[in-house]
PDB file of C-alpha atoms in Angstrom:
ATOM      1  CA  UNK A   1       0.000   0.000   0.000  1.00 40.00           C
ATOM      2  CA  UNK A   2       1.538   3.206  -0.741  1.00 38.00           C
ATOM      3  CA  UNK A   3       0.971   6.899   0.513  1.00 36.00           C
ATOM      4  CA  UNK A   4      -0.385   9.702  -1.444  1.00 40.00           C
ATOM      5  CA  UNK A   5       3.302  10.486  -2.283  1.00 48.00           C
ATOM      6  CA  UNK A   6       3.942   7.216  -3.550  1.00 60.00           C
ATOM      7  CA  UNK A   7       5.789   5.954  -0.374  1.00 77.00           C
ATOM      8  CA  UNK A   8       6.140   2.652   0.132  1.00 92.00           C
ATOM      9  CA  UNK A   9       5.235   0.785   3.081  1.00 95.00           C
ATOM     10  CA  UNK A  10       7.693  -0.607   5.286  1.00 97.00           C
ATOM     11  CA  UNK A  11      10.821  -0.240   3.104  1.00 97.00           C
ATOM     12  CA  UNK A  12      13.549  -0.254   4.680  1.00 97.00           C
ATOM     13  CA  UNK A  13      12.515  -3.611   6.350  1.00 98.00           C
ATOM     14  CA  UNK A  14      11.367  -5.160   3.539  1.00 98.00           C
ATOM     15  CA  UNK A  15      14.866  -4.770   1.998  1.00 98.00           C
ATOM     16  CA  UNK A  16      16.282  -6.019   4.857  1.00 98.00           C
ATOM     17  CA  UNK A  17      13.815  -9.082   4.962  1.00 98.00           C
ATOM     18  CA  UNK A  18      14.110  -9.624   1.632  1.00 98.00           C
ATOM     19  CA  UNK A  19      17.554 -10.005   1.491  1.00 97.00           C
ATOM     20  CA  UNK A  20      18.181  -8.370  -2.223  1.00 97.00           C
ATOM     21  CA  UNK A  21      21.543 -10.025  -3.835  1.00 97.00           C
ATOM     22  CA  UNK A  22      22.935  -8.682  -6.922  1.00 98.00           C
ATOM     23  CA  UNK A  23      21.754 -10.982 -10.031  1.00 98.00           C
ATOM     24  CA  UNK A  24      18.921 -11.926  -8.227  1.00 98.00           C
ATOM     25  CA  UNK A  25      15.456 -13.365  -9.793  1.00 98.00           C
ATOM     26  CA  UNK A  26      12.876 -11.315  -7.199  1.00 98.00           C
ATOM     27  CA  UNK A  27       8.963 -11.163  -7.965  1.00 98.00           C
ATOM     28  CA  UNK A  28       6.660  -8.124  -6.842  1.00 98.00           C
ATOM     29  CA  UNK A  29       3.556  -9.685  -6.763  1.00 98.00           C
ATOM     30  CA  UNK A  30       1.490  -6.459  -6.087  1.00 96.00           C
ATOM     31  CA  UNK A  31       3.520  -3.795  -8.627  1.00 96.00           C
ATOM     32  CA  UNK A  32       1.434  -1.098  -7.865  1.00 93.00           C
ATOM     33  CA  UNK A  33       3.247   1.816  -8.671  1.00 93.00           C
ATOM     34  CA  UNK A  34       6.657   0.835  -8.365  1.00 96.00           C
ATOM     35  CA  UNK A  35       7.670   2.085  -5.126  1.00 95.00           C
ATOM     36  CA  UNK A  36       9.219  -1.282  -3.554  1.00 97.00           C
ATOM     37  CA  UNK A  37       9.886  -2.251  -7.031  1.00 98.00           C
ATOM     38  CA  UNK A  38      12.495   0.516  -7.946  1.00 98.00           C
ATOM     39  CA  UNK A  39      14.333  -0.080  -4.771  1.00 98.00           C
ATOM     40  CA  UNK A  40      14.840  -3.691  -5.100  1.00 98.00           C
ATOM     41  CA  UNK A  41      15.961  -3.099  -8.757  1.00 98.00           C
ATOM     42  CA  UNK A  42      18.946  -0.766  -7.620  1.00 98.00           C
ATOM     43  CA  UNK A  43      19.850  -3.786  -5.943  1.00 98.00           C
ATOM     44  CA  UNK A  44      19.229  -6.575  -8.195  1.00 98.00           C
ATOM     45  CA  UNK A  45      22.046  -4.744 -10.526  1.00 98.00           C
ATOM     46  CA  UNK A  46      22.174  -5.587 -14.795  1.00 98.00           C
ATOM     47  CA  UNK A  47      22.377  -9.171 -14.452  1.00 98.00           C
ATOM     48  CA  UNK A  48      19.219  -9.783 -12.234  1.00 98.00           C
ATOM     49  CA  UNK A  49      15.899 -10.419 -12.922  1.00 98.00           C
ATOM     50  CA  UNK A  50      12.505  -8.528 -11.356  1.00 98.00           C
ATOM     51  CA  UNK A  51       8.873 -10.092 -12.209  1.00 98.00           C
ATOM     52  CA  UNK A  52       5.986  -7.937 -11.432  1.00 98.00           C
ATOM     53  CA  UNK A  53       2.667  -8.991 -11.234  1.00 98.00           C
ATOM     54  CA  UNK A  54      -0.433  -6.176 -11.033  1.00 96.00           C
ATOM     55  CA  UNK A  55      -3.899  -7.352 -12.455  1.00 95.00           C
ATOM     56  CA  UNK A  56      -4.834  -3.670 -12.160  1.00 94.00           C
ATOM     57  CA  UNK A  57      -3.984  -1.531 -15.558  1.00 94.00           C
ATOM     58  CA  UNK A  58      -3.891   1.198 -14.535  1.00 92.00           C
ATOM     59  CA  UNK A  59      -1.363   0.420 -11.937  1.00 93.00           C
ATOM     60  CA  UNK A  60       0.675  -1.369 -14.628  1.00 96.00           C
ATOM     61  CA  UNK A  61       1.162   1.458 -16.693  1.00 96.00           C
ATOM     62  CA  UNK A  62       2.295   3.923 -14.009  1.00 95.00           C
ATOM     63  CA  UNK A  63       4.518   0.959 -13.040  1.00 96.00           C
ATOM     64  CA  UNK A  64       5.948   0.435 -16.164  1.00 98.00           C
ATOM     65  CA  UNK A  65       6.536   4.302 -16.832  1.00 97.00           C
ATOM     66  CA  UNK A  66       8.119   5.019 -13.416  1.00 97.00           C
ATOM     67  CA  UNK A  67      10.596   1.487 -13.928  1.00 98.00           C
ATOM     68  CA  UNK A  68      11.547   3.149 -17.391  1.00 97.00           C
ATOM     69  CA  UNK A  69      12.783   6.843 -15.589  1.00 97.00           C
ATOM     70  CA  UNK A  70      14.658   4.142 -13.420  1.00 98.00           C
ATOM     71  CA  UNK A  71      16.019   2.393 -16.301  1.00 97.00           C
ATOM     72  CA  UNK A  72      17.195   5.719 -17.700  1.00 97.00           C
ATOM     73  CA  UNK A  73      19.378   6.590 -14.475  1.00 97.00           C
ATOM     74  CA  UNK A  74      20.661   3.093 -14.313  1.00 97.00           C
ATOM     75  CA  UNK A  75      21.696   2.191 -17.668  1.00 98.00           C
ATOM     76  CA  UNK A  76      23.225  -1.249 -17.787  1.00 98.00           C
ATOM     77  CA  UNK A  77      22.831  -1.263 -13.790  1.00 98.00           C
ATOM     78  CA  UNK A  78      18.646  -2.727 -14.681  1.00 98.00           C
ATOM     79  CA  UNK A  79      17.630  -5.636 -14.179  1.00 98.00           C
ATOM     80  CA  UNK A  80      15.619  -7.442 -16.526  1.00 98.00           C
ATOM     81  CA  UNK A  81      11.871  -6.441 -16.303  1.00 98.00           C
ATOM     82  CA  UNK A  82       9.001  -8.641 -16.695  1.00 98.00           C
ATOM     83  CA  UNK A  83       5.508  -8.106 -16.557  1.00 98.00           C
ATOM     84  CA  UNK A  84       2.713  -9.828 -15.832  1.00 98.00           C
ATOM     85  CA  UNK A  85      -0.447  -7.464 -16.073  1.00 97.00           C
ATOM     86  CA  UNK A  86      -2.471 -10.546 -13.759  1.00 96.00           C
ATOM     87  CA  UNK A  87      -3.721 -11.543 -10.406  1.00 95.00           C
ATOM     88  CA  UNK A  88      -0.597 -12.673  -8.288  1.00 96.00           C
ATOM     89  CA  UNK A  89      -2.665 -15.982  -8.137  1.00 95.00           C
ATOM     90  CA  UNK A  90      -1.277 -17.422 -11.188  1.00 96.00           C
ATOM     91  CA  UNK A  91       2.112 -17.047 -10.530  1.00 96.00           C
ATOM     92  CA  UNK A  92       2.577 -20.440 -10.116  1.00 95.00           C
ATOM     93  CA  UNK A  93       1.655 -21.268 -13.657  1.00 96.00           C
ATOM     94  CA  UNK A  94       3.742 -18.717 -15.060  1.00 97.00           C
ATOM     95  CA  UNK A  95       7.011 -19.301 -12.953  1.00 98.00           C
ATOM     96  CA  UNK A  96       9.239 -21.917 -13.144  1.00 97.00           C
ATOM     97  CA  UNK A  97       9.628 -24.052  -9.334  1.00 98.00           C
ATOM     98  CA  UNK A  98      12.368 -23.162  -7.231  1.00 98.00           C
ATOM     99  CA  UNK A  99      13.826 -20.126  -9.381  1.00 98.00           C
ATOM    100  CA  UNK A 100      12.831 -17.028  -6.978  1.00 98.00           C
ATOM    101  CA  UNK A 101      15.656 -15.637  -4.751  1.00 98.00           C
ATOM    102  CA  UNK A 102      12.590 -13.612  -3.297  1.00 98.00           C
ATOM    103  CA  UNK A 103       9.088 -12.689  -3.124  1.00 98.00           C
ATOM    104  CA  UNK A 104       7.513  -9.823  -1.817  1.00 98.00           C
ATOM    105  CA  UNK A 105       3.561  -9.040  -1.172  1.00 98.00           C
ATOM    106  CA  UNK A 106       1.924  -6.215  -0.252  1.00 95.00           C
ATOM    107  CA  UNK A 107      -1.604  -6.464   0.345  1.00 94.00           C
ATOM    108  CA  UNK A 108      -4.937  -4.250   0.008  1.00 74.00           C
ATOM    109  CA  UNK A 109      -5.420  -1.109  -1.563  1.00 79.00           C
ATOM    110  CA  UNK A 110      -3.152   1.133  -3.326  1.00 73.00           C
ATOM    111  CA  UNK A 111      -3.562   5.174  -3.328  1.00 71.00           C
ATOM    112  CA  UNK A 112      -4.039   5.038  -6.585  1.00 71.00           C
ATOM    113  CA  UNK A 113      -7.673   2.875  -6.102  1.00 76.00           C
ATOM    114  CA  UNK A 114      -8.028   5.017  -3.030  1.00 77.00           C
ATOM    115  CA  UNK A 115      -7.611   8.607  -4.300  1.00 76.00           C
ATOM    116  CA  UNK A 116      -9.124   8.067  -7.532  1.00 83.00           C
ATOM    117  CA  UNK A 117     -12.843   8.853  -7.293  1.00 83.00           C
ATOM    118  CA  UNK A 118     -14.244   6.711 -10.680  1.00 86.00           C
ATOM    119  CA  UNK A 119     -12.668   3.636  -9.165  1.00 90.00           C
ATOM    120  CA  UNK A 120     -14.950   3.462  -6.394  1.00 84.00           C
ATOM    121  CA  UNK A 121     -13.170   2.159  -3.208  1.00 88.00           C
ATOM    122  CA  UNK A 122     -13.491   5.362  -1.004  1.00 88.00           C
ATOM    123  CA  UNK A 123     -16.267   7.091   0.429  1.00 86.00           C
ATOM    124  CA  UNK A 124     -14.082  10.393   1.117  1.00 85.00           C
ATOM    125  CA  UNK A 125     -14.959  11.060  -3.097  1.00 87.00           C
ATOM    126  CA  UNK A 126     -18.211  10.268  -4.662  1.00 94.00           C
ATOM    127  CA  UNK A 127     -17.717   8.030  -7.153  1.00 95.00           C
ATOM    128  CA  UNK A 128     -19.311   4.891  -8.776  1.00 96.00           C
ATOM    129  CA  UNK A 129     -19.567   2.053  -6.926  1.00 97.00           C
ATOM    130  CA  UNK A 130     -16.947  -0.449  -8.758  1.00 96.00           C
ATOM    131  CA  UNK A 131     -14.185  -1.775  -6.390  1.00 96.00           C
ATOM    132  CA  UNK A 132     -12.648  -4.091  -9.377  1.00 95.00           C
ATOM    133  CA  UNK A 133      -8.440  -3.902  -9.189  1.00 94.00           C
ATOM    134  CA  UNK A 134      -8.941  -5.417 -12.546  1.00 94.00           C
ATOM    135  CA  UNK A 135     -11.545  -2.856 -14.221  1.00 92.00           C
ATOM    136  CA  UNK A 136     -11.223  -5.117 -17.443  1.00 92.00           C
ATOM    137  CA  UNK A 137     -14.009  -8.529 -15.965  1.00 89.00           C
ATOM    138  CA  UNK A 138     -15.701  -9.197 -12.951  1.00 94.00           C
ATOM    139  CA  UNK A 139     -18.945  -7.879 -10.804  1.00 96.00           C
ATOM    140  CA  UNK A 140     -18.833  -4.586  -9.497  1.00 97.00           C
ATOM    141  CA  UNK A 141     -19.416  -3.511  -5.873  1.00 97.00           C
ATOM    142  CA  UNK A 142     -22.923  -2.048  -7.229  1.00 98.00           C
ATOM    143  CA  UNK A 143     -23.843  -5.254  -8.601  1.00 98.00           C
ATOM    144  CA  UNK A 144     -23.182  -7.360  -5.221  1.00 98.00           C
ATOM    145  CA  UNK A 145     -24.814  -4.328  -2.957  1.00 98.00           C
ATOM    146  CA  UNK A 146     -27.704  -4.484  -5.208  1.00 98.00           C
ATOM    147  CA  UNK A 147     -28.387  -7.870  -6.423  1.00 98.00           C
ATOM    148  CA  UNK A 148     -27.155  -9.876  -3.454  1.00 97.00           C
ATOM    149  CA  UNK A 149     -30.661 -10.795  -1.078  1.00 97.00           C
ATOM    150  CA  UNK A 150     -30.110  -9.281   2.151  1.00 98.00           C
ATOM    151  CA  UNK A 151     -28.674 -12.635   4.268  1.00 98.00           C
ATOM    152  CA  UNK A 152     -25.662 -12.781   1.705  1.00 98.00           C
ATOM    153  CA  UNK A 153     -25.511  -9.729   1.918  1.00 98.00           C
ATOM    154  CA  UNK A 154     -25.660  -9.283   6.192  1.00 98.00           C
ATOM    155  CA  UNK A 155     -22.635 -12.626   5.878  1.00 98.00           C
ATOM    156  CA  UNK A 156     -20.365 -11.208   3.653  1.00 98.00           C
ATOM    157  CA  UNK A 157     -20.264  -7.886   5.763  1.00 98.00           C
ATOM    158  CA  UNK A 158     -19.747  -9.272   8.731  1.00 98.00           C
ATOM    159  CA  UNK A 159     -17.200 -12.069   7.326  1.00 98.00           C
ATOM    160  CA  UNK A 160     -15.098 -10.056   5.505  1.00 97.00           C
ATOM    161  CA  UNK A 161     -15.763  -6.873   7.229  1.00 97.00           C
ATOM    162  CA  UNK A 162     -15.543  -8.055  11.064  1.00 96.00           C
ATOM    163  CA  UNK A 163     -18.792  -5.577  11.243  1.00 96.00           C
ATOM    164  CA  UNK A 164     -21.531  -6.918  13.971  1.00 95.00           C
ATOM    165  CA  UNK A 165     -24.142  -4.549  13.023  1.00 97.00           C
ATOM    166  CA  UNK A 166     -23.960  -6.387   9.764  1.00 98.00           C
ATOM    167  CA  UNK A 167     -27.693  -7.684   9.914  1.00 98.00           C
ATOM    168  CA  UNK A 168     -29.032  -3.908  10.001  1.00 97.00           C
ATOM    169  CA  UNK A 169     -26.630  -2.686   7.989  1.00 98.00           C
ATOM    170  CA  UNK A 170     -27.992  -4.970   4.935  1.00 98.00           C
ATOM    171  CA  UNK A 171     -31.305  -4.265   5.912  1.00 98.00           C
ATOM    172  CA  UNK A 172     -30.733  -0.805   5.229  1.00 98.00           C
ATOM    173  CA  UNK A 173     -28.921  -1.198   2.025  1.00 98.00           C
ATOM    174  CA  UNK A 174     -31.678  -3.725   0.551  1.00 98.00           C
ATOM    175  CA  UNK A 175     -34.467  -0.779   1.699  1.00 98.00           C
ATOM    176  CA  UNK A 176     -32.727   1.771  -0.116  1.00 98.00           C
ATOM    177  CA  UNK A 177     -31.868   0.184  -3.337  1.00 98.00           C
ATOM    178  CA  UNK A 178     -30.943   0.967  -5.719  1.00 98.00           C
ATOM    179  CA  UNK A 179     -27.521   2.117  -4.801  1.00 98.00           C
ATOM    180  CA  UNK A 180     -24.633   3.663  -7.242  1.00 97.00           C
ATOM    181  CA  UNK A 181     -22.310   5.992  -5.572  1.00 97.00           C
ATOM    182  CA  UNK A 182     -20.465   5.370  -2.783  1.00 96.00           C
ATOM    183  CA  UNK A 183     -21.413   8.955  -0.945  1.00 96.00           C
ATOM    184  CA  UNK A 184     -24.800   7.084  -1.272  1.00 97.00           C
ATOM    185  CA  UNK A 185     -23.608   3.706   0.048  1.00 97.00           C
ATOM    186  CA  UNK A 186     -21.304   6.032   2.975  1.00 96.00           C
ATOM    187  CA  UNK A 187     -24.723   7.652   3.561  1.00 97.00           C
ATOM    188  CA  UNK A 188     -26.912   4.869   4.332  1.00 97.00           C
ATOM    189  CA  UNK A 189     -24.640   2.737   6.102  1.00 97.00           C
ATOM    190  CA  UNK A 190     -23.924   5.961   8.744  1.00 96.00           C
ATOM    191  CA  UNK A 191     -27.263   6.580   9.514  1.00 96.00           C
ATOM    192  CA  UNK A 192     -28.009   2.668  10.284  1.00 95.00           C
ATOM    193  CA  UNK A 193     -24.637   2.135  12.212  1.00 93.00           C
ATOM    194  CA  UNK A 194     -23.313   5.196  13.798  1.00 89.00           C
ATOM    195  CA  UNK A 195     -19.707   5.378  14.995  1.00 84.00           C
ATOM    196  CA  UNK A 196     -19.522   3.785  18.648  1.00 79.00           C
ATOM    197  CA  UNK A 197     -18.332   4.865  21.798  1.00 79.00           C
ATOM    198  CA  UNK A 198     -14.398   5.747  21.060  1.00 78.00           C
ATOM    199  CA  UNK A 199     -14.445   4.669  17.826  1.00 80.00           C
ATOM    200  CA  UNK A 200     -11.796   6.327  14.909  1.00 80.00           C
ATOM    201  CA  UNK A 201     -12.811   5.055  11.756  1.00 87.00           C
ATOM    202  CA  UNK A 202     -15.892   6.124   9.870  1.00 91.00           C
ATOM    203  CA  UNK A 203     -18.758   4.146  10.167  1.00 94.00           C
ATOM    204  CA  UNK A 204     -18.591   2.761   6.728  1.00 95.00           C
ATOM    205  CA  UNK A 205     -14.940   1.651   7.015  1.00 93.00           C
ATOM    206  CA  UNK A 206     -16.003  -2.184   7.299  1.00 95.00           C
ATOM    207  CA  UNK A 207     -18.646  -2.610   5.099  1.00 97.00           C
ATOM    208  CA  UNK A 208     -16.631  -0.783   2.273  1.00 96.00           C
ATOM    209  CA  UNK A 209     -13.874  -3.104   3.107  1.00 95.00           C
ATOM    210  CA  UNK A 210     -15.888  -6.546   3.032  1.00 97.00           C
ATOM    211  CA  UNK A 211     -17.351  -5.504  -0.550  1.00 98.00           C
ATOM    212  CA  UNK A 212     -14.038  -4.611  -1.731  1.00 96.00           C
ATOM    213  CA  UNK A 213     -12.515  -8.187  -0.368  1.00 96.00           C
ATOM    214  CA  UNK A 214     -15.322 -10.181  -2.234  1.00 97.00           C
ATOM    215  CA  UNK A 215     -15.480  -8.102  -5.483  1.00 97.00           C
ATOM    216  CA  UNK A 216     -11.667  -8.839  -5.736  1.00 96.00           C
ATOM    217  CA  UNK A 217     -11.433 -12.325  -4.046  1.00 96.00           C
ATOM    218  CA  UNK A 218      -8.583 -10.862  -1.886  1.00 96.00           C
ATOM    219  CA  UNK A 219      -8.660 -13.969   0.271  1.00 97.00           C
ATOM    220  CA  UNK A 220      -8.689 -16.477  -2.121  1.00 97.00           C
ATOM    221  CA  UNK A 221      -5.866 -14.638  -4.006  1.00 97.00           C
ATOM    222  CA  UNK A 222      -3.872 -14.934  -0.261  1.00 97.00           C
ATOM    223  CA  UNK A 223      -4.374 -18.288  -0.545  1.00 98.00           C
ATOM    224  CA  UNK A 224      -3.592 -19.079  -3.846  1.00 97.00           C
ATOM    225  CA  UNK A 225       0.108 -17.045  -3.131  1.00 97.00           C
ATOM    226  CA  UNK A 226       0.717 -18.912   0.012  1.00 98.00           C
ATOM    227  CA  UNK A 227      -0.135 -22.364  -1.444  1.00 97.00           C
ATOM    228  CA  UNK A 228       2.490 -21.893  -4.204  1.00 97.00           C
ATOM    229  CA  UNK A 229       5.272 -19.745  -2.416  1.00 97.00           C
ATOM    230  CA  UNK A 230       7.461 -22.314  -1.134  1.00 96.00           C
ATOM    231  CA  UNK A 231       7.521 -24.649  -4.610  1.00 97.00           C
ATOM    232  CA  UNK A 232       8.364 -21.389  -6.438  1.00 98.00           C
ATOM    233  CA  UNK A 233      11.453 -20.470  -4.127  1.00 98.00           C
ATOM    234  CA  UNK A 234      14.704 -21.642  -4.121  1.00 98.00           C
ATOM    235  CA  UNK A 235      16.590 -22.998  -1.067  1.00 98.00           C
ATOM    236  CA  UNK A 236      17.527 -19.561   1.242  1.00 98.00           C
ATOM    237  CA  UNK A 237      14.607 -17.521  -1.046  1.00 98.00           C
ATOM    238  CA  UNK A 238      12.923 -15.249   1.400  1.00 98.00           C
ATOM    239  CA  UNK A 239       9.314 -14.845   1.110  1.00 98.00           C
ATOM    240  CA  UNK A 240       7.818 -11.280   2.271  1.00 98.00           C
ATOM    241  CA  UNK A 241       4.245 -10.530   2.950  1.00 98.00           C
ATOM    242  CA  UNK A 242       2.585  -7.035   4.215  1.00 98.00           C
ATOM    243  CA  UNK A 243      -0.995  -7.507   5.954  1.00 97.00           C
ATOM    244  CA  UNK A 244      -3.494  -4.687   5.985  1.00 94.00           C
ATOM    245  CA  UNK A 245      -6.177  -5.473   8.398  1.00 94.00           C
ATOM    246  CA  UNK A 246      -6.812  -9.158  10.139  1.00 95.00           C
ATOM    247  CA  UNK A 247      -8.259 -11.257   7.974  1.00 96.00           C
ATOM    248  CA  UNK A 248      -4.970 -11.004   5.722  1.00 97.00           C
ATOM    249  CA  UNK A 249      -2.562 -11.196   8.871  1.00 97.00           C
ATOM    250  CA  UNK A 250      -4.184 -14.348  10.360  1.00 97.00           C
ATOM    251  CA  UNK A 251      -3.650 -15.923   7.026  1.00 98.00           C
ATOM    252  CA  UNK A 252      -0.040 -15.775   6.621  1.00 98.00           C
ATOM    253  CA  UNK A 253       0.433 -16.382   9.861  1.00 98.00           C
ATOM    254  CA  UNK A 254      -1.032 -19.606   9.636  1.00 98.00           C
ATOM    255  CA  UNK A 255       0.096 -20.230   6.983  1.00 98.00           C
ATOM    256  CA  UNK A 256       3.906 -19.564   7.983  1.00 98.00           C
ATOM    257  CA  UNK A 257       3.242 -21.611  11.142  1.00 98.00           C
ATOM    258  CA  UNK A 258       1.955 -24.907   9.057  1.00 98.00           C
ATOM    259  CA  UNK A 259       4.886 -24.583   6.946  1.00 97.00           C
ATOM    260  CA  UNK A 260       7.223 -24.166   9.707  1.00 97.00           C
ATOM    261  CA  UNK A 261       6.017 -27.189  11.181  1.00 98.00           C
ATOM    262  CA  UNK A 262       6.323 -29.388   8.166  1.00 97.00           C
ATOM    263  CA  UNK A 263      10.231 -28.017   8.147  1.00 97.00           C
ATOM    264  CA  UNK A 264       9.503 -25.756   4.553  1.00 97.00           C
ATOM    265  CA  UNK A 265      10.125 -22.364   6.006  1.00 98.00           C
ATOM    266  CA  UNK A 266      12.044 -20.898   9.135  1.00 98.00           C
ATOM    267  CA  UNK A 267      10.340 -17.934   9.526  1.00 98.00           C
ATOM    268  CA  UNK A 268      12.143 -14.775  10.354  1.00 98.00           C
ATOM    269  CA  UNK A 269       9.689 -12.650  12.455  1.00 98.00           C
ATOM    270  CA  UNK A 270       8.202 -13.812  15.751  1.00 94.00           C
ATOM    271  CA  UNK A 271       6.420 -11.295  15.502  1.00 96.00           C
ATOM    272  CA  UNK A 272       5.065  -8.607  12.714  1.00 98.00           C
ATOM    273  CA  UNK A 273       7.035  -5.931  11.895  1.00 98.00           C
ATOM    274  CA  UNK A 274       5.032  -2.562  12.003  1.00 98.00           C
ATOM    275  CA  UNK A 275       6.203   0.647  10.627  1.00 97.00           C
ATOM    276  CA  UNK A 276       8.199   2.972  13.335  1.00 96.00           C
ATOM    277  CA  UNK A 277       5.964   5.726  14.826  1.00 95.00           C
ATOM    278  CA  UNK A 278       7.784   8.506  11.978  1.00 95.00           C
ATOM    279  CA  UNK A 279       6.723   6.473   9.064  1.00 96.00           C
ATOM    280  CA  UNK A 280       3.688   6.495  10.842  1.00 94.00           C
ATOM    281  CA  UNK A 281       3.433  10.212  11.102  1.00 93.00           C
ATOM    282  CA  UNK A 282       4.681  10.381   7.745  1.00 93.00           C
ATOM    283  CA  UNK A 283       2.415   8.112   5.793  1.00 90.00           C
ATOM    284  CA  UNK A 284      -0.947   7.387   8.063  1.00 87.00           C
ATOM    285  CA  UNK A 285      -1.462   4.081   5.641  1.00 86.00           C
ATOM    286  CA  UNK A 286       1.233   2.538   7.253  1.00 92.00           C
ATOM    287  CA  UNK A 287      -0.331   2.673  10.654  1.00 93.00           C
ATOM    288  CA  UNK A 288      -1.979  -0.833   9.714  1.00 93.00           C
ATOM    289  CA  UNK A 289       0.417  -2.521   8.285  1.00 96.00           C
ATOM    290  CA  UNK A 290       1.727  -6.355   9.318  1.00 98.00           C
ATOM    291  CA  UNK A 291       4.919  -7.130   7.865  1.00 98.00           C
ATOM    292  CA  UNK A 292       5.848 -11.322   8.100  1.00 98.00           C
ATOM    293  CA  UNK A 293       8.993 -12.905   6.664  1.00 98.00           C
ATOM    294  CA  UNK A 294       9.947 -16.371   6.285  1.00 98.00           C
ATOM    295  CA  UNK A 295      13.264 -18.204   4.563  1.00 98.00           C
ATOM    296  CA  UNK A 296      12.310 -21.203   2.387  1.00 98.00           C
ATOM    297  CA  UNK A 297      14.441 -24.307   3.863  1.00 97.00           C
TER     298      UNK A 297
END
């Protein structure tokens, strides 16, 4: 997740984790725009190899423009660049077993789906209620909130959003539909489920979150990464994952203790790495992050 600036989470540690060596073969599986990727590049030097995987386009392009200014400064210093304008979930089909040196995650939402109003994942803009990283196939967020019936509905938001006024919440959306902008959405939402006692984040924070987790199977994708990580590393590849919120962090960590046990990985942090309180000041989207690291055995 980076900042409005383009910072990227967590870097210095994830450089550290990651363990960059000079003619090394590292994936970013969430490109975004570049940030992590143009640090671990410097390091990879001319005779390495960086794969990046984004299934959002736009993201892509602003990747791929911002990795050419890099390529410009560094002359024969790049690596090679490959791109693979997909979900991070079929990585395993497109990489060959044990070649990575490295692989580095960074889950959620980019600023560039957050502080663009027409892509529809923030309630701070109006704009149309999509949610899709990948704006090219899938259901929107305005099909789900208005064709889902209202138990599906009530289960997903409380699933994927942690919400417990979920049942009222999807009561309201189902009596106000239809529904197409997300001030709308914000809107109704607030007025059934007002912030509690003590509570920082707007009202809508969870609900906005569980439709964005099912429009883009963010779970599944988790999964998917997790599953294939350890066939596609080599011996000593370091595998490097940023959480977001606790669905995502409860998933790599179970999925780092499982493969722990059955002697795959040695994982490197007891316990997550979080940014230091100036990053914090610095970038306020950092104040969530998770950061786990594991070594492939």
């Amino acid at each position: 997740m980076k900042s409005p600036q383009h910072v990227p989470v967590l870097l210095e540690e994830v450089l550290e984790y990651l363990n960059v060596r000079p003619g090394g073969v590292v994936v970013d599986a969430t490109l975004g725009l570049a940030g992590h990727s143009s640090e671990i590049a410097k390091r990879l030097g001319g005779k390495g190899k960086l794969i990046g995987f984004d299934r959002d386009p736009e993201a892509m392009e602003k990747a791929k423009a911002r990795l050419e200014v890099l390529r410009a400064e560094l002359g024969d210093e790049m690596p090679e660049l490959v791109f693979e304008p997909r979900a991070f979930s079929e990585a395993s089909s497109l990489i060959e077993p044990g070649s990575l040196d490295g692989l580095l995650a960074d889950f959620g939402v980019s600023s560039l789906q957050l502080d663009e109003a027409h892509r529809g994942f923030s309630f701070r803009t109006d704009g149309p209620l999509d949610m899709r990283m990948d704006t090219r196939s899938g259901e929107t967020a305005e099909q789900v909130v208005n064709q889902e019936d209202e138990n599906e509905l009530a289960d997903l938001i409380y699933e994927f959003g942690e919400e417990r006024r979920s049942r009222r919440i999807a009561r309201a959306i189902v009596r106000a539909r239809p529904i197409t902008t997300t001030a709308e959405l914000a809107r109704i939402v607030s007025a059934e489920a007002p912030p509690m006692k003590g509570e920082k984040i707007h009202p809508a924070t969870r609900t906005f979150q569980a439709l964005r987790i099912r429009v883009n199977n963010e779970l599944g994708e988790i999964q998917s990464l997790l599953k294939s990580a350890g066939s596609l590393l080599k011996p000593g590849g370091r595998l490097v994952l940023i959480s977001f919120h606790s669905l995502e962090d409860r998933l790599v960590k179970d999925a780092f203790k499982a493969a722990k046990d059955a002697k795959v990985f040695e994982v490197l942090t007891k316990k997550p790495v979080v940014a230091a309180e100036q990053e914090q000041m610095r970038n306020p989207r950092s104040r969530s992050a998770k950061m786990r690291a594991a070594e492939k055995i």
